[in-house]
């Protein structure tokens, strides 16, 4: 019997009484004892109520990069960091966005009354032609008769790219698309390179009324898109830094991040107000906890536009800083009540220091956390610089992902708390001042076995 098994069997009551003179030759190593105390020091301070309140505040409006909603979130995050005592930098950067200009439709010579939205990437121009309804615009279903006409299309089932390409292939000169069943609004749609016809979006009700009209009469429509094109916009990262205790400085840096932007029109309670709240909670707690490691808590802008904030942040780092960052922890979508278990993703699907620490912190807080392979968030630019990095997220995903239904009522306080505790315990393992940080970080309080998990998203 291995020594390790003795305490377990005792605990399980299996050998009580008949146990040999137990030598207790296998007490916890001194640093293991200390570890549990330290874990508690961080874990017990994490407040589910505070985590939830911040998600509430942040998710009251969408935070699409470059909008007032993002700016308001940035100001809030900055003032929170500052109130915890952090030196805080707001780091602006520009990115190219799409300005839809002005679009209009006329139907049999009269101005269309509803709201008209320009597809992202639509060419400018005015076309006048007969309108033809082509349903969902599956390739096989688009008739040859749409040649020279404006195609009226229903959204759904296949991509914007396919729908538009299918009608272009049949010679359509313009597109009006209406929203799918069960939706309101018309803020959707993209055209792609080479799809050079004006394309606009209308809401479902307006679309169905055009379908109806087409059943009784021929309709001539005009679709006009003017002044659409790319524009420069500004997004921001927010970075809060806590220097280590002067006499204990190991020179290491640990970074903890989330993204504060949401998709257009989405309140992004889980994606990723949840992660921002986790970052703020850990910042608040660590502000009062001495460390031997520099900690940088940060929220990125324009993640939803292509991880732009984190790419920008990493591009501002000096080589020396990159070499000193021993770990990046990314929290994205950490609080949905309708998603699966916690998982740690790395872009190459390989373990690293962050996943080792996360797995064993998981075992101490709740259960071992498995790892998998995925990019799709702000851990990617860190990984590309050779920094051990992982994304902490739940999978499979909730059905509300990137929808207007990603709201506070779908957030689980328990999931928010547990994930933040796990990341907090993992971060503290490196940053605590009572160990020669990284070496001991790898060994104490004992590595756990954790596996690759090919879980569906
Ligand atoms: N929170 C998601 C990342 C995510 C999505 C992880 C689904 C796992 C499953 C993130 O905000 C996101 O949506 N990312 C974009 C990345 C892109 C813009 C580079 C995505 O996945 O579409
Ligand atoms: Zn996200």
XYZ file of C-alpha atoms and ligand atoms in Angstrom:
480
model
C 0.000 0.000 0.000
C 1.410 3.332 -0.829
C 1.851 5.808 1.965
C -0.485 8.165 0.149
C -3.341 5.713 0.473
C -3.283 5.577 4.265
C -4.871 8.907 5.063
C -7.505 8.344 2.408
C -8.500 4.962 3.813
C -8.585 6.359 7.297
C -10.744 9.124 6.109
C -13.004 6.624 4.423
C -13.291 4.674 7.659
C -12.103 1.483 6.031
C -9.230 0.537 8.283
C -10.117 2.353 11.467
C -9.263 0.264 14.483
C -7.276 -2.245 12.526
C -4.865 0.320 11.259
C -1.288 -0.450 12.075
C 0.431 1.970 14.362
C -0.003 4.740 11.924
C 3.186 6.641 11.830
C 1.734 9.676 10.156
C 4.852 9.464 8.139
C 3.011 11.284 5.426
C 1.898 14.566 6.916
C 1.264 17.345 4.533
C 4.474 19.027 3.528
C 4.914 22.298 5.393
C 4.274 24.394 2.310
C 1.162 22.368 1.598
C -0.272 23.356 4.942
C 0.624 26.923 4.265
C -0.913 26.624 0.848
C -4.360 25.815 2.095
C -4.253 28.747 4.453
C -3.181 31.026 1.652
C -5.769 29.660 -0.720
C -8.385 30.483 1.842
C -6.984 33.926 2.256
C -7.807 34.636 -1.378
C -10.738 32.306 -1.943
C -12.749 33.313 1.088
C -12.586 36.976 0.203
C -14.224 36.478 -3.183
C -17.777 37.751 -3.051
C -20.466 36.313 -5.306
C -22.623 39.361 -4.587
C -19.983 41.829 -5.737
C -19.278 39.705 -8.826
C -22.949 39.698 -9.725
C -23.448 43.415 -9.085
C -20.664 44.336 -11.489
C -22.156 42.134 -14.219
C -25.455 43.902 -13.570
C -23.875 47.342 -13.968
C -21.865 46.446 -17.056
C -24.663 44.655 -18.892
C -27.204 47.475 -18.734
C -26.223 48.471 -22.271
C -24.264 46.967 -25.184
C -20.535 47.748 -25.187
C -19.602 47.366 -28.825
C -16.045 48.621 -29.410
C -15.902 52.248 -30.477
C -19.332 53.136 -29.054
C -20.376 55.212 -26.055
C -21.366 51.956 -24.372
C -17.765 50.768 -24.459
C -16.498 54.151 -23.295
C -18.846 54.127 -20.288
C -17.645 50.631 -19.367
C -14.010 51.751 -19.662
C -14.613 54.690 -17.303
C -16.330 52.415 -14.812
C -13.535 49.818 -14.906
C -10.869 52.515 -14.534
C -12.579 54.057 -11.540
C -13.024 50.650 -9.892
C -9.325 49.809 -10.333
C -8.374 53.219 -8.950
C -10.668 52.818 -5.970
C -8.798 49.614 -5.095
C -5.531 51.588 -5.141
C -4.149 50.679 -8.573
C -2.121 52.782 -10.909
C -4.398 52.519 -13.952
C -3.720 53.192 -17.608
C -6.375 53.636 -20.267
C -4.675 52.637 -23.504
C -6.435 53.855 -26.667
C -5.986 52.282 -30.090
C -7.686 52.763 -33.419
C -9.320 50.170 -35.596
C -11.241 50.207 -38.834
C -14.992 49.997 -38.481
C -17.778 50.147 -40.991
C -19.938 53.237 -41.470
C -23.201 52.293 -43.152
C -23.756 55.823 -44.531
C -27.379 56.303 -45.559
C -29.545 53.697 -47.212
C -33.051 53.937 -48.556
C -35.613 51.883 -50.417
C -38.547 52.984 -52.508
C -41.421 50.716 -53.513
C -43.417 51.495 -56.653
C -42.176 55.064 -56.457
C -43.019 55.682 -52.783
C -40.450 55.964 -50.021
C -40.362 52.865 -47.861
C -41.466 53.830 -44.331
C -39.423 51.340 -42.260
C -35.840 51.503 -41.078
C -33.200 50.483 -43.645
C -29.812 49.136 -42.535
C -26.760 48.910 -44.806
C -25.010 45.550 -44.959
C -21.412 45.702 -43.729
C -19.259 45.958 -46.788
C -22.071 46.895 -49.197
C -21.008 48.877 -52.246
C -22.446 52.360 -52.700
C -24.896 52.879 -55.527
C -28.520 53.031 -56.580
C -30.353 50.316 -58.472
C -33.926 50.322 -59.712
C -35.481 47.047 -60.835
C -38.326 44.600 -60.369
C -38.389 42.934 -56.946
C -38.417 39.133 -56.741
C -38.836 37.033 -53.611
C -36.365 34.123 -53.469
C -37.072 32.719 -49.977
C -33.955 31.688 -48.048
C -31.897 31.845 -51.264
C -30.510 28.319 -51.239
C -28.437 27.805 -54.387
C -30.847 25.313 -55.947
C -33.908 27.421 -55.157
C -32.928 30.763 -56.681
C -34.678 30.988 -60.076
C -33.013 32.280 -63.252
C -35.758 34.893 -63.420
C -33.995 36.936 -60.705
C -31.503 38.069 -63.363
C -31.528 41.870 -63.595
C -33.840 42.116 -60.569
C -33.555 43.017 -56.894
C -33.720 39.885 -54.732
C -35.917 39.904 -51.634
C -34.385 37.316 -49.274
C -35.306 35.890 -45.884
C -32.478 35.657 -43.329
C -31.570 32.301 -41.779
C -30.230 28.751 -42.232
C -27.347 29.607 -44.576
C -24.766 32.385 -44.359
C -25.066 35.919 -45.684
C -22.184 35.136 -47.984
C -23.982 32.151 -49.549
C -27.307 33.912 -49.945
C -25.804 36.924 -51.676
C -23.522 34.819 -53.828
C -26.429 32.607 -54.893
C -28.455 35.566 -56.177
C -25.405 37.245 -57.754
C -24.700 33.982 -59.597
C -28.183 34.280 -61.091
C -27.622 37.930 -62.085
C -29.452 39.867 -59.327
C -28.521 43.577 -59.137
C -29.448 44.364 -55.532
C -30.540 42.716 -52.264
C -33.180 43.474 -49.661
C -33.035 40.969 -46.803
C -35.572 40.690 -43.994
C -35.007 39.255 -40.542
C -35.682 35.672 -39.521
C -38.678 34.349 -37.631
C -39.110 35.482 -34.049
C -36.899 38.556 -34.412
C -37.299 42.290 -34.297
C -34.974 44.825 -35.830
C -32.776 44.942 -38.894
C -29.250 45.470 -37.603
C -27.560 42.616 -39.457
C -25.873 41.557 -42.667
C -22.491 41.470 -44.393
C -21.339 41.233 -47.968
C -17.906 39.914 -48.864
C -15.164 40.640 -51.326
C -16.375 40.536 -54.912
C -20.060 40.789 -53.945
C -20.524 44.186 -55.530
C -24.251 44.874 -55.345
C -26.046 47.223 -52.931
C -27.421 45.169 -50.026
C -29.700 46.364 -47.239
C -31.613 44.854 -44.307
C -35.170 45.439 -43.087
C -37.136 43.951 -40.202
C -39.289 40.862 -40.535
C -42.643 42.583 -40.467
C -41.702 44.919 -43.316
C -40.245 42.000 -45.272
C -43.373 39.889 -44.941
C -45.533 42.772 -46.068
C -43.420 43.045 -49.239
C -43.778 39.276 -49.791
C -47.511 39.765 -49.447
C -47.596 42.678 -51.863
C -45.667 40.641 -54.442
C -48.428 38.046 -54.445
C -50.922 40.539 -55.847
C -48.864 42.912 -57.956
C -45.526 43.531 -59.630
C -43.275 45.704 -57.519
C -40.542 47.985 -58.794
C -38.051 48.791 -56.068
C -35.156 51.158 -55.769
C -32.307 50.355 -53.386
C -29.832 53.098 -52.654
C -26.689 52.993 -50.507
C -24.727 56.248 -50.122
C -21.562 57.218 -48.240
C -20.964 53.761 -46.801
C -17.342 52.846 -46.143
C -14.632 52.137 -43.618
C -13.937 54.646 -40.833
C -11.367 54.828 -38.056
C -12.710 54.279 -34.570
C -11.129 54.216 -31.126
C -11.295 51.422 -28.588
C -9.421 51.082 -25.279
C -7.625 48.670 -23.000
C -7.640 49.320 -19.256
C -4.537 48.173 -17.362
C -4.076 48.200 -13.589
C -0.643 47.409 -12.192
C 0.394 46.339 -8.722
C 4.131 46.229 -8.038
C 5.450 43.498 -5.765
C 6.898 44.073 -2.334
C 10.246 45.829 -2.966
C 12.457 43.414 -1.046
C 10.809 40.331 -2.466
C 10.564 41.222 -6.145
C 11.279 38.161 -8.280
C 11.049 40.188 -11.477
C 8.132 38.075 -12.683
C 4.882 39.482 -14.025
C 1.508 37.715 -14.070
C -1.313 39.121 -16.188
C -5.034 38.508 -15.719
C -7.442 39.623 -18.433
C -10.985 39.727 -19.770
C -12.613 41.703 -22.591
C -15.023 44.496 -21.792
C -16.498 44.943 -25.281
C -19.627 43.109 -26.401
C -21.087 42.363 -29.806
C -23.317 45.044 -31.361
C -26.711 45.131 -29.713
C -25.795 42.430 -27.187
C -25.693 43.218 -23.467
C -22.898 40.659 -23.121
C -23.643 39.755 -19.507
C -21.711 36.528 -19.832
C -19.605 37.570 -22.839
C -17.744 39.119 -21.197
C -19.051 41.303 -18.370
C -18.605 38.127 -16.310
C -14.867 37.965 -16.987
C -14.432 41.694 -16.356
C -16.149 41.295 -13.018
C -13.808 38.403 -12.197
C -10.758 40.515 -13.087
C -12.023 43.387 -10.914
C -12.748 41.061 -8.003
C -9.264 39.554 -8.090
C -7.754 43.038 -8.428
C -9.684 44.191 -5.373
C -8.509 41.254 -3.284
C -4.921 41.167 -4.465
C -4.546 44.909 -3.824
C -4.393 44.115 -0.119
C -2.292 40.965 -0.452
C 1.500 41.272 -0.518
C 3.174 39.501 -3.447
C 6.640 38.873 -4.828
C 5.311 39.157 -8.386
C 4.071 42.135 -10.357
C 0.373 41.704 -11.119
C -1.325 43.340 -14.074
C -5.093 43.198 -14.254
C -6.482 44.263 -17.611
C -9.605 44.460 -19.707
C -9.346 44.543 -23.472
C -11.414 46.420 -26.043
C -12.416 45.218 -29.520
C -12.003 41.517 -28.753
C -15.158 40.894 -30.761
C -13.602 42.706 -33.736
C -10.718 40.235 -33.916
C -8.862 40.245 -30.546
C -7.696 43.762 -31.435
C -7.174 45.075 -27.889
C -5.020 42.171 -26.746
C -2.966 42.247 -29.961
C -2.440 45.942 -29.367
C -1.490 45.465 -25.709
C 1.055 42.777 -26.514
C 2.523 44.963 -29.278
C 3.268 47.684 -26.698
C 5.318 45.358 -24.466
C 9.101 45.563 -24.456
C 11.028 42.316 -24.977
C 12.095 42.441 -21.364
C 8.475 42.585 -20.195
C 7.452 39.719 -22.458
C 10.249 37.619 -21.001
C 9.155 38.449 -17.474
C 5.459 37.552 -17.963
C 5.300 34.009 -16.648
C 1.571 33.502 -17.073
C -1.536 35.036 -18.625
C -4.963 34.040 -17.317
C -7.931 34.970 -19.545
C -11.470 34.880 -18.170
C -14.162 34.906 -20.862
C -17.770 33.800 -20.332
C -17.307 32.555 -16.773
C -20.830 32.895 -15.395
C -23.583 31.398 -17.544
C -26.052 29.217 -15.691
C -26.823 27.447 -18.994
C -23.310 26.430 -20.063
C -21.289 23.336 -19.152
C -18.284 22.837 -16.885
C -15.182 24.955 -16.636
C -12.430 24.155 -19.126
C -9.046 25.714 -19.900
C -8.294 26.269 -23.558
C -4.904 26.849 -25.100
C -4.486 27.689 -28.800
C -2.305 24.628 -29.476
C -4.155 22.294 -27.112
C -1.048 21.835 -24.993
C -0.643 22.067 -21.248
C 1.405 24.908 -19.825
C 2.131 26.554 -16.480
C -1.271 28.264 -16.480
C -3.230 25.060 -17.080
C -1.107 23.194 -14.485
C -1.893 25.866 -11.922
C -5.553 26.068 -12.964
C -6.056 22.306 -12.772
C -4.648 22.029 -9.275
C -6.389 25.187 -8.053
C -9.589 23.620 -9.392
C -8.928 20.497 -7.349
C -8.533 22.598 -4.209
C -11.598 24.774 -4.837
C -14.024 22.342 -6.496
C -12.674 19.739 -8.888
C -9.822 19.241 -11.323
C -10.256 21.378 -14.446
C -9.590 19.701 -17.819
C -7.972 21.411 -20.792
C -8.706 21.597 -24.499
C -7.745 23.346 -27.708
C -9.229 26.685 -28.739
C -8.173 30.188 -29.724
C -11.024 32.673 -30.187
C -10.135 34.938 -27.244
C -7.458 37.246 -25.868
C -5.103 34.483 -24.699
C -4.052 34.058 -28.358
C -1.744 37.112 -28.726
C 0.013 36.154 -25.464
C 0.461 32.603 -26.709
C 1.923 33.906 -29.973
C 4.570 35.763 -27.953
C 5.533 32.527 -26.208
C 3.831 33.435 -22.925
C 2.079 30.537 -21.139
C -1.584 31.495 -21.451
C -5.010 29.892 -21.160
C -8.654 30.784 -21.560
C -10.952 29.919 -18.637
C -14.464 29.363 -20.016
C -17.401 26.953 -19.692
C -18.312 24.494 -22.434
C -20.598 23.559 -24.082
C -21.742 27.137 -24.631
C -25.079 28.571 -23.605
C -27.654 29.225 -26.367
C -27.588 32.974 -25.598
C -24.019 33.408 -26.903
C -23.740 36.627 -28.983
C -27.474 37.285 -28.759
C -29.553 40.041 -27.177
C -30.573 37.371 -24.645
C -27.107 37.285 -23.046
C -28.552 39.049 -19.994
C -28.096 39.171 -16.209
C -30.909 36.721 -15.483
C -28.851 33.939 -17.175
C -25.887 34.507 -14.835
C -25.118 32.035 -12.060
C -23.540 33.623 -8.985
C -22.089 30.232 -8.072
C -20.294 29.817 -11.419
C -18.955 33.365 -11.285
C -17.635 32.773 -7.799
C -16.136 29.347 -8.357
C -14.306 30.308 -11.560
C -12.928 33.470 -9.979
C -11.804 31.453 -6.966
C -9.984 28.965 -9.160
C -8.205 31.645 -11.162
C -7.482 33.576 -7.959
C -5.967 30.535 -6.242
C -3.853 29.796 -9.329
C -2.604 33.388 -9.602
C -1.781 33.517 -5.925
C 0.263 30.354 -6.172
C 2.759 32.231 -8.300
C 2.456 35.612 -6.669
C 2.583 34.662 -2.991
C 5.707 36.010 -1.374
C 6.574 33.000 0.780
C 7.885 30.798 -1.996
C 10.608 31.132 -4.550
C 7.679 31.615 -6.803
C 7.914 29.743 -10.071
C 9.829 26.648 -8.901
C 7.462 26.017 -6.064
C 4.542 26.993 -8.213
C 5.248 23.936 -10.298
C 5.494 21.494 -7.445
C 3.333 22.631 -4.553
C 0.830 21.615 -3.359
C 1.296 18.641 -5.599
C 0.467 18.487 -9.274
C -2.843 16.930 -10.192
C -3.664 14.681 -13.084
C -5.814 16.441 -15.660
C -6.742 15.459 -19.139
C -7.299 16.737 -22.634
C -10.996 17.103 -23.233
C -12.333 17.265 -26.776
C -15.619 18.657 -25.523
C -17.972 20.188 -28.083
C -18.551 23.921 -27.852
N -16.172 34.680 -25.766
C -15.953 34.402 -27.145
C -14.967 33.276 -27.331
C -15.559 31.937 -27.507
C -16.654 31.755 -28.296
C -14.951 30.881 -26.929
C -17.164 30.503 -28.456
C -15.468 29.624 -27.064
C -16.572 29.444 -27.843
C -15.366 35.595 -27.809
O -15.824 36.795 -27.288
C -15.689 35.584 -29.280
O -16.815 35.586 -29.664
N -14.649 35.575 -30.066
C -14.730 35.645 -31.472
C -13.302 35.713 -31.934
C -13.042 36.464 -33.177
C -13.667 37.814 -33.264
C -11.561 36.511 -33.433
C -15.399 34.398 -32.064
O -15.157 33.301 -31.568
O -16.172 34.547 -33.014
Zn -15.961 36.789 -25.285
